[in-house]
Short mmCIF file of C-alpha atoms and ligand atoms in Angstrom, two decimals:
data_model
loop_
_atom_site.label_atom_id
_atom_site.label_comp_id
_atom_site.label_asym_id
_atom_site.label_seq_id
_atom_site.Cartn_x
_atom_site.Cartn_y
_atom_site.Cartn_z
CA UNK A 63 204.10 13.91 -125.47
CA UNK A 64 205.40 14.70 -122.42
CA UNK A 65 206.17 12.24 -119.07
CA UNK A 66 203.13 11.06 -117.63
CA UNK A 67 201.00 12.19 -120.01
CA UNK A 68 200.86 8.29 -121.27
CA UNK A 69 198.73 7.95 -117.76
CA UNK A 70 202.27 6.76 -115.61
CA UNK A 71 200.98 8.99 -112.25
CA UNK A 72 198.64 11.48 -113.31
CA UNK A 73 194.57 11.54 -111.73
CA UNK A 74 191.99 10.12 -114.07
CA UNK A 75 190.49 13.98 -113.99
CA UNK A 76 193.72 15.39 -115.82
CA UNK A 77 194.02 12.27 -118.40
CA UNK A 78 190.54 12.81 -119.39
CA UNK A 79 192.14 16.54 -120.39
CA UNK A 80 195.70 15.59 -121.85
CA UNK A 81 196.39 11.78 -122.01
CA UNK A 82 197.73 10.93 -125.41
CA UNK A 83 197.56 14.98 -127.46
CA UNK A 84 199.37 17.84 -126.42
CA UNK A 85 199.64 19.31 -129.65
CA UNK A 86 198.51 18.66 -133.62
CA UNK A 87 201.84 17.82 -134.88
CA UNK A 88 201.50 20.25 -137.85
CA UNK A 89 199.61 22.69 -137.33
CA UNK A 90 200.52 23.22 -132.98
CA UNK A 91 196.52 23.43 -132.48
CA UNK A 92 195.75 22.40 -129.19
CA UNK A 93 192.91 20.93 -129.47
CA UNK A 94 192.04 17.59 -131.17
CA UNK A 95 191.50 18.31 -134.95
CA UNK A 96 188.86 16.69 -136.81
CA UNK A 97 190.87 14.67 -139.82
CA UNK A 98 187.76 14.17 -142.17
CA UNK A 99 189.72 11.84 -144.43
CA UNK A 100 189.46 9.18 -145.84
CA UNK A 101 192.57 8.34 -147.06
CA UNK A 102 196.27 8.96 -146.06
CA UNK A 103 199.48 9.32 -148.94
CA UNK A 104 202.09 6.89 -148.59
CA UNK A 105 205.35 7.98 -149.00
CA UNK A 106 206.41 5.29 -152.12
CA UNK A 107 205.96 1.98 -152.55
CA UNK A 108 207.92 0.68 -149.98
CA UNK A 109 206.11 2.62 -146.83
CA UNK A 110 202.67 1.40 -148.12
CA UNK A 111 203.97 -2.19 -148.25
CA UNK A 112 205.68 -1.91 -144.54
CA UNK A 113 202.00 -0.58 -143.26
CA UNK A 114 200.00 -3.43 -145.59
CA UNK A 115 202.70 -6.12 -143.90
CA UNK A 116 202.38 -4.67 -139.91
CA UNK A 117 205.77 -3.68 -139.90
CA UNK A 118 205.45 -0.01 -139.41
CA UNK A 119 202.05 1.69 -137.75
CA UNK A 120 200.55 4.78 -139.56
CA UNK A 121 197.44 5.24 -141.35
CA UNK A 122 195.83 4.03 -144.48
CA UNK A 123 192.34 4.35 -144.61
CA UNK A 124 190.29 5.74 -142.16
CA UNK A 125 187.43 2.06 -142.08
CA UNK A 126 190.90 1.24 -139.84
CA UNK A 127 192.41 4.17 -138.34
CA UNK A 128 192.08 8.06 -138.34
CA UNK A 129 194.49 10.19 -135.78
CA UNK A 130 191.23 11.89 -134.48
CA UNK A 131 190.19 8.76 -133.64
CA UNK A 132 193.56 7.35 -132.43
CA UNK A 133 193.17 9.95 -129.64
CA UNK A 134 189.89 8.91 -128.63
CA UNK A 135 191.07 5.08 -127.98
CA UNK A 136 194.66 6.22 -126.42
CA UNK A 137 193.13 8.61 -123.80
CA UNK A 138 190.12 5.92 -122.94
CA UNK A 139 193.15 3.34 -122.76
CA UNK A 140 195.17 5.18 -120.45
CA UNK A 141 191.89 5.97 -118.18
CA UNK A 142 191.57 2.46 -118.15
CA UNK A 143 195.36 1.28 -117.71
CA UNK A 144 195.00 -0.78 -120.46
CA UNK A 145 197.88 -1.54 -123.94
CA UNK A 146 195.21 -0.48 -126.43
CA UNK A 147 191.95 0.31 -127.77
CA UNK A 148 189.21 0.12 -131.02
CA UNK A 149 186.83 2.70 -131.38
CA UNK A 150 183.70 1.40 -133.03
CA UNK A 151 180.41 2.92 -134.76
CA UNK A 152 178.32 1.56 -131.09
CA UNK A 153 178.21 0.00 -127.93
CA UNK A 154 176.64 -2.78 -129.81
CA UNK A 155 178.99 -2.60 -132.50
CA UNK A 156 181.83 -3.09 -129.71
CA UNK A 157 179.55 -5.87 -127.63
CA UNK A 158 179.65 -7.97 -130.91
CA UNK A 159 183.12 -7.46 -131.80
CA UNK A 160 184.16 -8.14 -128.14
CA UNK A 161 182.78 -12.05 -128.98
CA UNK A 162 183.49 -12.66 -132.48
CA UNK A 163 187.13 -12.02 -131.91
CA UNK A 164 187.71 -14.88 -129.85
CA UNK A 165 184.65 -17.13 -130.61
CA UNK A 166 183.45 -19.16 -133.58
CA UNK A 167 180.57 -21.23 -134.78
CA UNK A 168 180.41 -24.31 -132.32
CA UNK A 169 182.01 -22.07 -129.53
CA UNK A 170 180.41 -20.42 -126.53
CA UNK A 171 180.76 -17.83 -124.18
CA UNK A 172 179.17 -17.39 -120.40
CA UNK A 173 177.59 -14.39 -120.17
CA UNK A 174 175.60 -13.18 -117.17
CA UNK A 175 171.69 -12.62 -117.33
CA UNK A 176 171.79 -9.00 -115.87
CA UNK A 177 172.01 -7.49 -119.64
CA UNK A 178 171.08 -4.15 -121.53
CA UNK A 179 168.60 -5.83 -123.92
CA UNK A 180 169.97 -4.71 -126.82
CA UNK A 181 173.14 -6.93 -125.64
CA UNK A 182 170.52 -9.60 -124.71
CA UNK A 183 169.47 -9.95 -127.94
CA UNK A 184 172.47 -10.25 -130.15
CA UNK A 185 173.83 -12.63 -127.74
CA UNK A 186 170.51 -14.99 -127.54
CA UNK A 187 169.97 -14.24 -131.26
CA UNK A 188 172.17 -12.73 -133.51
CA UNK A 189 175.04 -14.43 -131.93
CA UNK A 190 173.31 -18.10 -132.27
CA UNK A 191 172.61 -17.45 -135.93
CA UNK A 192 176.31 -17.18 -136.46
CA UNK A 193 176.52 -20.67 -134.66
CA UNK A 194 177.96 -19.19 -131.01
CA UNK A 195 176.25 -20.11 -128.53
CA UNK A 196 175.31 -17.88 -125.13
CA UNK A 197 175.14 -19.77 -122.16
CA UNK A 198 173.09 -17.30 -119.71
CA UNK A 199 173.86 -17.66 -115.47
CA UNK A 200 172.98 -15.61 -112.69
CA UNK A 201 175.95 -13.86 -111.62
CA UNK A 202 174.71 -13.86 -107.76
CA UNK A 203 176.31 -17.02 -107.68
CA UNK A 204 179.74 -16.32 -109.58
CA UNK A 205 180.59 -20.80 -109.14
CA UNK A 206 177.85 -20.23 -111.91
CA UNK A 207 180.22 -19.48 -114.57
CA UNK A 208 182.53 -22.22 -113.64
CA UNK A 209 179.43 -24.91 -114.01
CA UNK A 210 178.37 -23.23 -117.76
CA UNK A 211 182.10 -23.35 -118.82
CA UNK A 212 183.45 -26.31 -121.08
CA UNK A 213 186.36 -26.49 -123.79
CA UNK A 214 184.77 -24.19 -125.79
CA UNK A 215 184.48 -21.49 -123.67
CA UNK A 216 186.18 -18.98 -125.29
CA UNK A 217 185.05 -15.59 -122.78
CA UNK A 218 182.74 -14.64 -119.73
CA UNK A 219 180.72 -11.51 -120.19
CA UNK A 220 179.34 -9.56 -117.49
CA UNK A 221 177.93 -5.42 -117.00
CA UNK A 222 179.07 -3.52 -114.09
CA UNK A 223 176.12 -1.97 -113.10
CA UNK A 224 173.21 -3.77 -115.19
CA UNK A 225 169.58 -2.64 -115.76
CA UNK A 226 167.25 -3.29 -113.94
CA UNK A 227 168.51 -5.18 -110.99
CA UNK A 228 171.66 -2.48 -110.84
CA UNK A 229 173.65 -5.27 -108.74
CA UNK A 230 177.32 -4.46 -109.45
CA UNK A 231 178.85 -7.84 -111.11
CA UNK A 232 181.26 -9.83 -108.93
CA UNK A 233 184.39 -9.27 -111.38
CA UNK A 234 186.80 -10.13 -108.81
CA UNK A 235 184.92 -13.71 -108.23
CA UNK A 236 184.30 -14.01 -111.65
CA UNK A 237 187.67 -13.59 -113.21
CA UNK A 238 189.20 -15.37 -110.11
CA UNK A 239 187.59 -18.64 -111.88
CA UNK A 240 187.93 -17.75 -115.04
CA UNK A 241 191.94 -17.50 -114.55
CA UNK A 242 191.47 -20.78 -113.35
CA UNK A 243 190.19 -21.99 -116.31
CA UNK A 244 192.00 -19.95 -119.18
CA UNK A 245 188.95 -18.11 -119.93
CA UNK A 246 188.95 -14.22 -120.01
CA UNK A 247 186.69 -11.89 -118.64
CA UNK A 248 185.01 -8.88 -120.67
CA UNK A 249 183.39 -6.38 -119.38
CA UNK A 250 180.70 -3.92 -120.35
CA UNK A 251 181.32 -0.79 -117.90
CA UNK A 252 179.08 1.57 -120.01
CA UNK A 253 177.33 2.39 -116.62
CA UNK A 254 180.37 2.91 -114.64
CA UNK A 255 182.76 4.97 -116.31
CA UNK A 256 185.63 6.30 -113.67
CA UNK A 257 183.75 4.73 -111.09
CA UNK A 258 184.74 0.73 -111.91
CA UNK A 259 188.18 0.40 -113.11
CA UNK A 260 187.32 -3.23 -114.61
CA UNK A 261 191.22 -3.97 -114.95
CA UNK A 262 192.11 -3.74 -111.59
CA UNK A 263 189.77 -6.12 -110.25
CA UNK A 264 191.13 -8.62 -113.15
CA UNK A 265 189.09 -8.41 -116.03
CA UNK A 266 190.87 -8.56 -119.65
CA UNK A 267 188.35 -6.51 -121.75
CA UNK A 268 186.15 -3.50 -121.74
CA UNK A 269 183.88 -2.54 -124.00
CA UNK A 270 181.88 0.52 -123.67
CA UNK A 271 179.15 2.51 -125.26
CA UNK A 272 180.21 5.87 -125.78
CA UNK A 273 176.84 7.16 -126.60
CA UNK A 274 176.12 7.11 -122.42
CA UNK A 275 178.18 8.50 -119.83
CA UNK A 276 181.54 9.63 -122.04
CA UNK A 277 179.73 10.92 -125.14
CA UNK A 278 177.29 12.70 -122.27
CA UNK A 279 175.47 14.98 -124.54
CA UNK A 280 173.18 12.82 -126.54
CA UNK A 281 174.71 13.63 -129.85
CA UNK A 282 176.44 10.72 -130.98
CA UNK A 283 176.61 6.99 -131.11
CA UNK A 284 179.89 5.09 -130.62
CA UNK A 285 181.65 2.19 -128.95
CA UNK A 286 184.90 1.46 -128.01
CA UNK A 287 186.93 -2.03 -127.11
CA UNK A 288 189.84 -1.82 -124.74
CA UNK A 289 192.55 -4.61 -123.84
CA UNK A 290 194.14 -5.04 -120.80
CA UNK A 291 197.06 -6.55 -122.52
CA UNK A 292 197.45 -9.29 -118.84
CA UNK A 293 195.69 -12.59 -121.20
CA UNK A 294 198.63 -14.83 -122.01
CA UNK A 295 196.52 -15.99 -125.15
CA UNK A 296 199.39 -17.98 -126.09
CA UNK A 297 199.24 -20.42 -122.63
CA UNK A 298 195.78 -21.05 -123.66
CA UNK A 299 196.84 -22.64 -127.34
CA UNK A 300 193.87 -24.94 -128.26
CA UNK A 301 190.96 -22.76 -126.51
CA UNK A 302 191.85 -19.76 -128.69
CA UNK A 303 192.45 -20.16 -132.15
CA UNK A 304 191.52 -17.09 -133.69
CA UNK A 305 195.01 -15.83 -131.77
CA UNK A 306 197.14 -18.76 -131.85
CA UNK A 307 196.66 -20.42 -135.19
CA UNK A 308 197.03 -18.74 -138.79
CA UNK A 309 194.66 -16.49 -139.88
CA UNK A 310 192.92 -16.67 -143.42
CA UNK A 311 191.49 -13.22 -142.82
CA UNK A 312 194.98 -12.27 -142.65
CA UNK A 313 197.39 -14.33 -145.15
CA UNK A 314 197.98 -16.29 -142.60
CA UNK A 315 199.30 -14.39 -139.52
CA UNK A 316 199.20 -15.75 -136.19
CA UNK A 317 198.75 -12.95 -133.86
CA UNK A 318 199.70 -13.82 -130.95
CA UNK A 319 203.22 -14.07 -132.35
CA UNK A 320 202.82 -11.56 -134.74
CA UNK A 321 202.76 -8.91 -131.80
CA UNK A 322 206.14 -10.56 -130.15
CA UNK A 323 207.91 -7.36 -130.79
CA UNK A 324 204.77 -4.86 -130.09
CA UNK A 325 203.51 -6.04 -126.91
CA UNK A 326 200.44 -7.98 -126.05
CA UNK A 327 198.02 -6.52 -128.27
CA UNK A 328 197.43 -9.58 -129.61
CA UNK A 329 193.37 -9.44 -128.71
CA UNK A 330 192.95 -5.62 -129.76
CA UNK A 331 195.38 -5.83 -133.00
CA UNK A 332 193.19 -8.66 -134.64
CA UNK A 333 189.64 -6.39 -133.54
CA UNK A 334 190.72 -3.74 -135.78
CA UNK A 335 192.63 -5.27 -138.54
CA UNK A 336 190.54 -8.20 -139.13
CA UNK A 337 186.99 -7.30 -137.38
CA UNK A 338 186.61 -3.76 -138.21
CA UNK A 339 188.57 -4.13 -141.61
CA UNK A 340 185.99 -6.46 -142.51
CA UNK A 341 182.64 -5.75 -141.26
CA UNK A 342 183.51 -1.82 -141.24
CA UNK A 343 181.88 -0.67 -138.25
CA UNK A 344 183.68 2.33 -138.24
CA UNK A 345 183.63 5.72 -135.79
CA UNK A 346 183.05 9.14 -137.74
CA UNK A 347 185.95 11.70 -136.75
CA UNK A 348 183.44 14.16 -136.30
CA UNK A 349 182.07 11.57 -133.58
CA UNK A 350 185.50 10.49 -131.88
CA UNK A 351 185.80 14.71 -131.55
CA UNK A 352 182.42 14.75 -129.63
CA UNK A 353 183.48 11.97 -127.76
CA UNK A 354 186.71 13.78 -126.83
CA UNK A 355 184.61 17.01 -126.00
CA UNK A 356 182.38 14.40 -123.42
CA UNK A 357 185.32 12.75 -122.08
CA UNK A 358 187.39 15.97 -120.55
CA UNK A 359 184.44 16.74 -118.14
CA UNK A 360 183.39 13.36 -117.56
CA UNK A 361 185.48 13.21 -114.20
CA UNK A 362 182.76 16.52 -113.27
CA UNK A 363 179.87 14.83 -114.14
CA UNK A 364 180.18 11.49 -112.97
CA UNK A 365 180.48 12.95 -109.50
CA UNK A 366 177.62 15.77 -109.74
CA UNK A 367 175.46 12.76 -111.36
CA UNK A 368 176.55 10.56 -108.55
CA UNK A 369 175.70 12.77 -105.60
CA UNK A 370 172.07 13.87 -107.49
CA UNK A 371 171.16 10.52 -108.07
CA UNK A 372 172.00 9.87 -103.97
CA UNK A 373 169.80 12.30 -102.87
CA UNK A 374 167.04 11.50 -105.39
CA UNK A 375 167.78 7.61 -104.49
CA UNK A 376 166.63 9.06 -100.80
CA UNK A 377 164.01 10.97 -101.37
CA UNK A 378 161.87 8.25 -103.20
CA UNK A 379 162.75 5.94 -100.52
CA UNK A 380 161.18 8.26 -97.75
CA UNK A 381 157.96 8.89 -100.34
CA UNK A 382 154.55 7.10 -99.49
CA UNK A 383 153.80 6.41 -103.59
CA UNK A 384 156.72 4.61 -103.84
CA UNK A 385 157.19 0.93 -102.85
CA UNK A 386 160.61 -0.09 -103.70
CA UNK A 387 163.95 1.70 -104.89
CA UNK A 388 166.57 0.01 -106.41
CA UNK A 389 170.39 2.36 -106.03
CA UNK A 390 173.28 0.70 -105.15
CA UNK A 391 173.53 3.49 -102.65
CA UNK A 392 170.95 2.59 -100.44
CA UNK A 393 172.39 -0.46 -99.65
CA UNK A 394 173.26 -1.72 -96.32
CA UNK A 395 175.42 -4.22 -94.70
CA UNK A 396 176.98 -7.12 -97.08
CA UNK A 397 175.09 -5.66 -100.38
CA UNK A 398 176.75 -2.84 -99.64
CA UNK A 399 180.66 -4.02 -99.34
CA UNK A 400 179.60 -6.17 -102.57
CA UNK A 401 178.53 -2.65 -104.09
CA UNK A 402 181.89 -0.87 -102.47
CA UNK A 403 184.01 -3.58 -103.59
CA UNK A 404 183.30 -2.94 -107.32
CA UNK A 405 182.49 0.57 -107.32
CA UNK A 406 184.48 3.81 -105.71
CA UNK A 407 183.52 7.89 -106.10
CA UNK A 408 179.74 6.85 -106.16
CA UNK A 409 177.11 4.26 -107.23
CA UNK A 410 176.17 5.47 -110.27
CA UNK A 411 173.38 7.34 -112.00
CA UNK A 412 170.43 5.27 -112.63
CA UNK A 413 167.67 4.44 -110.32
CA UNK A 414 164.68 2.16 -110.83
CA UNK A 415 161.87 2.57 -108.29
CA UNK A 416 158.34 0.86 -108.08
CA UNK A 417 155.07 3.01 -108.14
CA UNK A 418 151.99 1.82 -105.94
CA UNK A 419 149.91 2.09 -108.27
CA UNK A 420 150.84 0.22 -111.08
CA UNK A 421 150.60 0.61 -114.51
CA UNK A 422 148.34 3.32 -114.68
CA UNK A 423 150.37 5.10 -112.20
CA UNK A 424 154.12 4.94 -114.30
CA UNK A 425 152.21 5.91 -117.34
CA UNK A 426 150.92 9.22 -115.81
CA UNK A 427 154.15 9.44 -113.54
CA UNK A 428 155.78 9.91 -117.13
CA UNK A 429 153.12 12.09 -118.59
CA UNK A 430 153.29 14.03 -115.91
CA UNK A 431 156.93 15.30 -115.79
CA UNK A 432 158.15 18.51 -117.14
CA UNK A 433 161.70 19.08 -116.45
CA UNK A 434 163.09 15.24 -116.42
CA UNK A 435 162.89 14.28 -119.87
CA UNK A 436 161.03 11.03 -121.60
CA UNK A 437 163.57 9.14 -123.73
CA UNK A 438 165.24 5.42 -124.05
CA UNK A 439 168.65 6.50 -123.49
CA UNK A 440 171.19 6.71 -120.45
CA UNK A 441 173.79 9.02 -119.52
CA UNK A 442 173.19 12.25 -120.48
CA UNK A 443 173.72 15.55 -119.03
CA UNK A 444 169.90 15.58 -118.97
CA UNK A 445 167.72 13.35 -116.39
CA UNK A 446 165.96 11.00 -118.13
CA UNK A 447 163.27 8.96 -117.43
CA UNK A 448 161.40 6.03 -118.52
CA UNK A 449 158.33 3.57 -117.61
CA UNK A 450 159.22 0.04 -119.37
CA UNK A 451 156.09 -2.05 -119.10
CA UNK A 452 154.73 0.58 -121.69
CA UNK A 453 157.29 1.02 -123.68
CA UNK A 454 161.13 -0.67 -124.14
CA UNK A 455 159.36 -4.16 -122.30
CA UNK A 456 155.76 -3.60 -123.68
CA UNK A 457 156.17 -6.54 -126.21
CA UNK A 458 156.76 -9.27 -123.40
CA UNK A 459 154.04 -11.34 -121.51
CA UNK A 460 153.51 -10.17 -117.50
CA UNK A 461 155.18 -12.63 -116.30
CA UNK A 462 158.66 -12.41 -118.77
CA UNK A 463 158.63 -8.60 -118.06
CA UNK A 464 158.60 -9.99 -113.85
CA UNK A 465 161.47 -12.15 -114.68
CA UNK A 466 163.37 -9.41 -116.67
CA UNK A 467 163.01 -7.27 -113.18
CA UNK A 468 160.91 -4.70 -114.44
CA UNK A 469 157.04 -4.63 -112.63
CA UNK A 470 154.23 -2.93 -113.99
CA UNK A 471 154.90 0.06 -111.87
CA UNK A 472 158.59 0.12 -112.45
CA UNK A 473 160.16 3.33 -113.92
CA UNK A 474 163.92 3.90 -114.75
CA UNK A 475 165.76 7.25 -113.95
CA UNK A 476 168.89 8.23 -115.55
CA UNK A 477 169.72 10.94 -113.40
CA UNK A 478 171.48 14.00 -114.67
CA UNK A 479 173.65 16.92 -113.34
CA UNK A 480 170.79 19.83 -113.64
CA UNK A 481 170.12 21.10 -109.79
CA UNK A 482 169.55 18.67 -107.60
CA UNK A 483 166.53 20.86 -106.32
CA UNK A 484 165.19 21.43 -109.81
CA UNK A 485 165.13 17.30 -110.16
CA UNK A 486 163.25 16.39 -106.79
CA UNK A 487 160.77 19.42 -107.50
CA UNK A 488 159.71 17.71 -111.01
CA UNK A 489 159.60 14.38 -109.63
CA UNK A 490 157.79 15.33 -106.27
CA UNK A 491 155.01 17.33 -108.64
CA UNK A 492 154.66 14.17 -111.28
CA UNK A 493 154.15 11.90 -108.37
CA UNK A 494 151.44 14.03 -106.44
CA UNK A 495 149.88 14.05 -109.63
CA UNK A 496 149.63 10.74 -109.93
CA UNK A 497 147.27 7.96 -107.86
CA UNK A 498 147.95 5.35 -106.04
N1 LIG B 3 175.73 -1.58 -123.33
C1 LIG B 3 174.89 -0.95 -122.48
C2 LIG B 3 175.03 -1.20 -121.01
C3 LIG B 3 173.89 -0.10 -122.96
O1 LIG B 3 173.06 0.51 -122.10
C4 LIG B 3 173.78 0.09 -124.35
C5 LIG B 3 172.72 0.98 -124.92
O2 LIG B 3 171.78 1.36 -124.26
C6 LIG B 3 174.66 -0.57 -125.21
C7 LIG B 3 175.64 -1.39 -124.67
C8 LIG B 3 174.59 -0.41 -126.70
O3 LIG B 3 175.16 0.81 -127.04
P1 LIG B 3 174.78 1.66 -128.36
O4 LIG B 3 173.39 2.16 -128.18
O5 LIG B 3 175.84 2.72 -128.37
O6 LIG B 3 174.89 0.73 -129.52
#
C-alpha cells in the first residue's frame, strides 16, 4: 500500500475507491477477491500458537476474520478516521455488539428516544432480558443524558439522523458531557454516511448498517462497528471492566493492556475476539464484496440522493395535500445551524411528510405509486416509500404511534438517485389521485 492510501490526505471520494487494497497480494488482481474460506493453514505449530496467543495478526477462521472482509472494515475505518473496525452479519447485529462490549447485567447505558425500532426494541427488550438496562431521554435537551447517567453508565447511544423526527443528534453536546463523566459516546450514522463524520464532533463509536446507504443496492445485510481509538478506557478503571479487568472469555487477558504495544484498539479488539468469536455473527465474503462494490460510488450517490431528496423536500412543501414535511433541509434559522452543525454535503435522503387526509389518504398515496417503490427498507439506489400507521407501526394504539412521531397520514420517503423529474412526476400523480 502506497502513502496515503491508509486515508493520511486523500478525499473521502478516492478512499471509498483505494483505501486499504491496491492489489491481491498473490494473484496482482485489482479488485477485491472474494476468499470463500473458511479456514486458513498455519505455517507449524508455532505460527498457530503466536495467532491463538495475539502475538502475531493473520487469519484463522473466517467466524473472526477473512481478508475480503478485512478490506471492508479498513476502508470504512479510514472513511471514518478511526484505529479499527468489525464487520458484522447486521446493523442490529453491530447495535447489540456496540452495548454488550462494554455493559453487563446490572449496568446501563443512556440512549436517546429518536431510534430505528428495530434498535428500540433490543434495547427496551432484548437488552433488559440480559439484565442491561436502557435508560431512554430526549436528546433535545442533551443535560438529559447527564441526569440518566450514574456509576453504571457504561455508554450513551444516539442516531444521527433518526426516523421519524429526522432531528440530527447533538453529538458535540452530548459527548461534551459524557467526557465529563468517563462515559463514551456511540453512534449509529446508518443515515448519514459521508455526510456526519461522528469522530470529529467527539464520539468514540460507530456502528452502521451496511444494508442502507453503503451496501446501496438492496442485496445484502451487514453491519459494521468502528473505534475511534480517542477512549482512554484505562482512566476510567472501575466503570469499565470488560476492558480493564481479566477476561474469562479470554484466559484471562485484560485488554486494555493487552493492546499496549498495538494501539488503542482495546474496544474493537475485544468485539471481534470475544463478541463475534462467541456469538458468531459473522459477514459472508460474498457480502463484504457487495459492500465494497456499494461503498466506491457511495461518495456519487450520497450527493445525487441529497440534492433529489431537496427538491422533492420542496415540492411537497409548496403542495396543497400535504400538511407538514419533515427534511432537515427545510429548516430555517437555529434548527438549521443545529442541522449544519452535524451534517455537511447535504441533509440526507429521507423525508417524512403528513397527508390531509389521513389514513385513507397514505394508504392510497401508496397504492397509488408506480415508479417509487413500496418496501420497509432505506437507502437504496431506488426511492422507496412507505405509510407506517398501516404497516411497520400498525400494531401500536393511536396515541403510541402519535408519540413515536408517526400520524395517521404520515408516509416515509427514502429518496433515491433515479431522475429527479421521474420522482416528482410519480409522486405528483399518486397524490392527485388521492383525496383529501
Ligand atoms: N440502524 C438503523 C438506523 C436502521 O435503519 C436499521 C435498519 O433499518 C438498523 C440499524 C438495523 O440494520 P439491519 O437491518 O442491517 O440489521
Amino acid at each position: 500500500m502506497s502513502k496515503g492510501q491508509d486515508g493520511a490526505g486523500l478525499h473521502p471520494d478516492t478512499l471509498a475507491l483505494h483505501a486499504a487494497f491496491r492489489k491481491d497480494a498473490s494473484t496482482n488482481a485489482l479488485a477485491v477477491p472474494i476468499y470463500q474460506t473458511t479456514s486458513y493453514q498455519f505455517d507449524d505449530t508455532a505460527h498457530a500458537a503466536s495467532l491463538f496467543g495475539l502475538e502475531k495478526s493473520g487469519n484463522i477462521y473466517t467466524r473472526i476474520t477473512n481478508p475480503t472482509t478485512s478490506v471492508l472494515e479498513e476502508r470504512i475505518t479510514a472513511l471514518e478516521g478511526g484505529v479499527g473496525a468489525v464487520a458484522l452479519s447486521s446493523g442490529q447485529a453491530a447495535s447489540a455488539f456496540s452495548l454488550q462490549n462494554l455493559a453487563r447485567s446490572g449496568d446501563n447505558v443512556v440512549s436517546s428516544t429518536d431510534l430505528y425500532g428495530g434498535t428500540w426494541n433490543l434495547f427496551a427488550n432484548g437488552m433488559k432480558d440480559l439484565g442491561i438496562e436502557v435508560r431512554f431521554v430526549d436528546p433535545i435537551s442533551p443535560e438529559n443524558f447527564r441526569t440518566a447517567s450514574d456509576s453504571r453508565t457504561r455508554a450513551y447511544y444516539g442516531e444521527t439522523l433518526a426516523n421519524p423526527k429526522l432531528r440530527p443528534f447533538p453529538i458535540r453536546d452530548v459527548s461534551r458531557i459524557g467526557d465529563e463523566l468517563g462515559i463514551p459516546l456511540i453512534m449509529d450514522n446508518t443515515a448519514a454516511p459521508l455526510l456526519c463524520r461522528p469522530f470529529d464532533l467527539g464520539a468514540h463509536i460507530i456502528v452502521y448498517s451496511l444494508t442502507k446507504y453503503i451496501g446501496g443496492h438492496g442485496t445484502s445485510i451487514g453491519g459494521m462497528l468502528v473505534d475511534s481509538g480517542r477512549f482512554d478506557w484505562s482512566k476510567q478503571g472501575g466503570r469499565f471492566p470488560t476492558l480493564n479487568e481479566p477476561d474469562a472469555n479470554y484466559h484471562g487477558t485484560i485488554f486494555s493492556e493487552a493492546v499496549r504495544e498495538l494501539g488503542p484498539i482495546a474496544y474493537i479488539l475485544r468485539a471481534r475476539v470475544v463478541l463475534l468469536r462467541d456469538f458468531g455473527s459473522a459477514l459472508s465474503p460474498f457480502n463484504s464484496f457487495l459492500f465494497l462494490q456499494g461503498l466506491e460510488t457511495l461518495p456519487l450517490r450520497m450527493n445525487r440522493i441529497c440534492a433529489n431528496a431537496q427538491v422533492i423536500a420542496e415540492f411537497l412543501r409548496e403542495h396543497p395535500k400535504v400538511s407538514r414535511v419533515v427534511y432537515p433541509g427545510l429548516e430555517t434559522g437555529k434548527a438549521r445551524e443545529q442541522a449544519l452543525s452535524v451534517l455537511s454535503g447535504g441533509f440526507g435522503g429521507l423525508i417524512g411528510f403528513e397527508l390531509t387526509g389521513g389514513i385513507d389518504a397514505g394508504r392510497c398515496f401508496i397504492d397509488a405509486l408506480k415508479l417509487v417503490c413500496h418496501v420497509a427498507n432505506i437507502g437504496d439506489s431506488k426511492t422507496l416509500a412507505i405509510h407506517p400507521a398501516s404497516t411497520t407501526q400498525s400494531q401500536l394504539s393511536p396515541a403510541a404511534r402519535l408519540s413515536s412521531g408517526v400520524s395517521d397520514g404520515y408516509v416515509r420517503l427514502s429518496v433515491g438517485i433515479e431522475h429527479v423529474d421521474d420522482i416528482l412526476a410519480d409522486i405528483g400523480q399518486a397524490l392527485s389521485a388521492c383525496g383529501g
